[in-house]
PDB file of C-alpha atoms in Angstrom:
ATOM      1  CA  MET V   1     141.372  17.706  59.740  1.00  0.00           C
ATOM      2  CA  ILE V   2     142.014  21.366  59.948  1.00  0.00           C
ATOM      3  CA  ARG V   3     141.920  23.572  56.770  1.00  0.00           C
ATOM      4  CA  LEU V   4     144.300  26.365  56.834  1.00  0.00           C
ATOM      5  CA  LYS V   5     142.673  29.666  55.176  1.00  0.00           C
ATOM      6  CA  LEU V   6     144.860  32.081  53.277  1.00  0.00           C
ATOM      7  CA  GLY V   7     143.853  35.562  53.376  1.00  0.00           C
ATOM      8  CA  CYS V   8     142.278  38.054  55.489  1.00  0.00           C
ATOM      9  CA  SER V   9     139.354  38.058  57.745  1.00  0.00           C
ATOM     10  CA  LYS V  10     136.499  40.585  57.686  1.00  0.00           C
ATOM     11  CA  VAL V  11     137.714  42.109  60.956  1.00  0.00           C
ATOM     12  CA  GLN V  12     141.282  42.712  59.318  1.00  0.00           C
ATOM     13  CA  SER V  13     139.939  44.092  56.252  1.00  0.00           C
ATOM     14  CA  TRP V  14     137.635  46.372  57.903  1.00  0.00           C
ATOM     15  CA  SER V  15     140.528  47.650  60.059  1.00  0.00           C
ATOM     16  CA  ARG V  16     142.827  48.234  57.260  1.00  0.00           C
ATOM     17  CA  LEU V  17     140.231  50.188  55.215  1.00  0.00           C
ATOM     18  CA  LEU V  18     139.501  52.242  58.481  1.00  0.00           C
ATOM     19  CA  SER V  19     143.326  53.011  58.979  1.00  0.00           C
ATOM     20  CA  PHE V  20     143.591  53.856  55.204  1.00  0.00           C
ATOM     21  CA  SER V  21     140.640  56.299  55.247  1.00  0.00           C
ATOM     22  CA  SER V  22     141.969  57.979  58.627  1.00  0.00           C
ATOM     23  CA  ILE V  23     145.082  58.451  56.960  1.00  0.00           C
ATOM     24  CA  VAL V  24     143.843  59.900  53.779  1.00  0.00           C
ATOM     25  CA  GLY V  25     141.186  62.013  55.757  1.00  0.00           C
ATOM     26  CA  PHE V  26     144.147  63.683  57.989  1.00  0.00           C
ATOM     27  CA  ALA V  27     146.174  64.240  54.567  1.00  0.00           C
ATOM     28  CA  LEU V  28     143.193  66.018  53.178  1.00  0.00           C
ATOM     29  CA  LEU V  29     142.837  68.259  56.236  1.00  0.00           C
ATOM     30  CA  GLY V  30     146.271  69.184  56.591  1.00  0.00           C
ATOM     31  CA  ILE V  31     146.359  70.482  52.837  1.00  0.00           C
ATOM     32  CA  ALA V  32     143.033  72.460  53.126  1.00  0.00           C
ATOM     33  CA  GLY V  33     144.709  74.099  56.209  1.00  0.00           C
ATOM     34  CA  CYS V  34     147.550  75.293  53.955  1.00  0.00           C
ATOM     35  CA  LYS V  35     145.541  77.029  51.377  1.00  0.00           C
ATOM     36  CA  PRO V  36     144.790  80.567  52.007  1.00  0.00           C
ATOM     37  CA  SER V  37     141.072  81.719  52.652  1.00  0.00           C
ATOM     38  CA  GLY V  38     139.378  83.791  50.326  1.00  0.00           C
ATOM     39  CA  ASN V  39     137.463  85.338  53.164  1.00  0.00           C
ATOM     40  CA  GLN V  40     140.190  87.978  54.086  1.00  0.00           C
ATOM     41  CA  GLU V  41     138.755  91.470  54.268  1.00  0.00           C
ATOM     42  CA  SER V  42     140.240  93.708  51.883  1.00  0.00           C
ATOM     43  CA  GLY V  43     139.943  96.800  53.975  1.00  0.00           C
ATOM     44  CA  LYS V  44     142.399  95.696  56.653  1.00  0.00           C
ATOM     45  CA  ARG V  45     145.558  97.738  56.979  1.00  0.00           C
ATOM     46  CA  GLU V  46     148.968  96.000  57.783  1.00  0.00           C
ATOM     47  CA  PRO V  47     150.290  97.023  61.179  1.00  0.00           C
ATOM     48  CA  GLU V  48     152.839  99.830  61.342  1.00  0.00           C
ATOM     49  CA  VAL V  49     156.265  99.034  62.885  1.00  0.00           C
ATOM     50  CA  GLY V  50     159.032 101.409  63.647  1.00  0.00           C
ATOM     51  CA  VAL V  51     162.161 101.195  61.538  1.00  0.00           C
ATOM     52  CA  GLU V  52     165.547 102.138  63.439  1.00  0.00           C
ATOM     53  CA  ALA V  53     168.988 102.781  61.572  1.00  0.00           C
ATOM     54  CA  VAL V  54     171.912 100.750  62.539  1.00  0.00           C
ATOM     55  CA  VAL V  55     174.705 102.266  64.441  1.00  0.00           C
ATOM     56  CA  SER V  56     177.872 100.811  64.834  1.00  0.00           C
ATOM     57  CA  ARG V  57     179.616 101.672  68.304  1.00  0.00           C
ATOM     58  CA  LYS V  58     181.882  99.901  70.648  1.00  0.00           C
ATOM     59  CA  LEU V  59     180.299  98.616  73.764  1.00  0.00           C
ATOM     60  CA  SER V  60     181.969  97.824  77.098  1.00  0.00           C
ATOM     61  CA  PRO V  61     180.295  94.986  78.951  1.00  0.00           C
ATOM     62  CA  GLU V  62     179.337  95.901  82.381  1.00  0.00           C
ATOM     63  CA  VAL V  63     178.589  93.537  85.142  1.00  0.00           C
ATOM     64  CA  PRO V  64     176.747  94.704  88.403  1.00  0.00           C
ATOM     65  CA  LEU V  65     178.390  92.890  91.384  1.00  0.00           C
ATOM     66  CA  THR V  66     178.480  93.254  94.949  1.00  0.00           C
ATOM     67  CA  GLY V  67     181.661  92.798  97.095  1.00  0.00           C
ATOM     68  CA  ARG V  68     183.821  94.335  99.967  1.00  0.00           C
ATOM     69  CA  VAL V  69     186.776  96.430  99.382  1.00  0.00           C
ATOM     70  CA  GLU V  70     189.869  96.031 101.769  1.00  0.00           C
ATOM     71  CA  ALA V  71     192.916  98.185 101.824  1.00  0.00           C
ATOM     72  CA  ILE V  72     196.404  96.738 100.721  1.00  0.00           C
ATOM     73  CA  HIS V  73     197.931  97.309 104.028  1.00  0.00           C
ATOM     74  CA  ASP V  74     196.138  97.399 107.343  1.00  0.00           C
ATOM     75  CA  VAL V  75     198.022  99.442 110.080  1.00  0.00           C
ATOM     76  CA  GLN V  76     197.257  99.218 113.768  1.00  0.00           C
ATOM     77  CA  ILE V  77     198.280 102.584 115.737  1.00  0.00           C
ATOM     78  CA  ARG V  78     199.144 102.046 119.240  1.00  0.00           C
ATOM     79  CA  PRO V  79     200.676 104.957 121.936  1.00  0.00           C
ATOM     80  CA  ARG V  80     204.078 104.524 123.375  1.00  0.00           C
ATOM     81  CA  VAL V  81     202.915 106.918 126.129  1.00  0.00           C
ATOM     82  CA  MET V  82     199.452 107.185 128.338  1.00  0.00           C
ATOM     83  CA  GLY V  83     197.299 110.115 128.072  1.00  0.00           C
ATOM     84  CA  TYR V  84     194.192 111.624 126.686  1.00  0.00           C
ATOM     85  CA  ILE V  85     193.943 112.226 122.919  1.00  0.00           C
ATOM     86  CA  THR V  86     193.018 116.086 122.613  1.00  0.00           C
ATOM     87  CA  ALA V  87     193.065 116.177 118.677  1.00  0.00           C
ATOM     88  CA  MET V  88     192.990 113.636 115.920  1.00  0.00           C
ATOM     89  CA  ASN V  89     195.084 115.298 112.718  1.00  0.00           C
ATOM     90  CA  ALA V  90     194.457 112.503 110.566  1.00  0.00           C
ATOM     91  CA  ARG V  91     190.895 111.099 109.258  1.00  0.00           C
ATOM     92  CA  GLU V  92     190.082 107.495 109.409  1.00  0.00           C
ATOM     93  CA  GLY V  93     190.933 105.821 105.827  1.00  0.00           C
ATOM     94  CA  ALA V  94     193.077 108.721 104.633  1.00  0.00           C
ATOM     95  CA  GLU V  95     196.753 108.072 103.372  1.00  0.00           C
ATOM     96  CA  VAL V  96     199.260 109.574 105.509  1.00  0.00           C
ATOM     97  CA  ALA V  97     203.210 110.089 104.970  1.00  0.00           C
ATOM     98  CA  LYS V  98     205.760 108.729 107.144  1.00  0.00           C
ATOM     99  CA  GLY V  99     206.449 111.059 110.100  1.00  0.00           C
ATOM    100  CA  SER V 100     203.275 112.932 109.954  1.00  0.00           C
ATOM    101  CA  LEU V 101     201.294 114.123 113.029  1.00  0.00           C
ATOM    102  CA  LEU V 102     198.285 111.723 113.516  1.00  0.00           C
ATOM    103  CA  PHE V 103     197.327 112.505 117.181  1.00  0.00           C
ATOM    104  CA  THR V 104     197.959 115.410 119.908  1.00  0.00           C
ATOM    105  CA  ILE V 105     198.006 113.936 123.540  1.00  0.00           C
ATOM    106  CA  ASP V 106     196.945 116.161 126.328  1.00  0.00           C
ATOM    107  CA  SER V 107     200.404 117.307 127.814  1.00  0.00           C
ATOM    108  CA  ARG V 108     199.133 118.879 130.986  1.00  0.00           C
ATOM    109  CA  PRO V 109     200.291 115.730 133.127  1.00  0.00           C
ATOM    110  CA  TYR V 110     203.897 115.851 131.759  1.00  0.00           C
ATOM    111  CA  VAL V 111     204.276 119.472 132.152  1.00  0.00           C
ATOM    112  CA  ALA V 112     203.097 118.972 135.909  1.00  0.00           C
ATOM    113  CA  VAL V 113     205.574 116.092 136.519  1.00  0.00           C
ATOM    114  CA  LEU V 114     208.181 118.136 134.901  1.00  0.00           C
ATOM    115  CA  ALA V 115     207.742 121.001 137.019  1.00  0.00           C
ATOM    116  CA  ARG V 116     207.745 118.936 140.073  1.00  0.00           C
ATOM    117  CA  ALA V 117     211.126 117.386 139.020  1.00  0.00           C
ATOM    118  CA  ASN V 118     212.760 120.818 138.576  1.00  0.00           C
TER     119      ASN V 118
END
């Protein structure tokens, strides 16, 4: 016949006692750590800090970005006649008005052909 024992064995009771004492010990250490210590030096000065007045002003957000700029209109210029360019009257990238002189072509070959024809 097997007898059933109610209650805790010695191992279980030691385990519970050890757990309870550990919890109480950690709680006491935590409480002891929260108390101010009486070993503070009375001669210590507090650190100096700077104080600034608050100023209200509007700020515009700036975001530094890199990019490439392109013109709205890109125009290619092609000559209607053959010849050497002797002068460039407009700078590259400058705005020009309709009908303005952009280039000057060497007129000597055309003057020679005109002289031969007359």
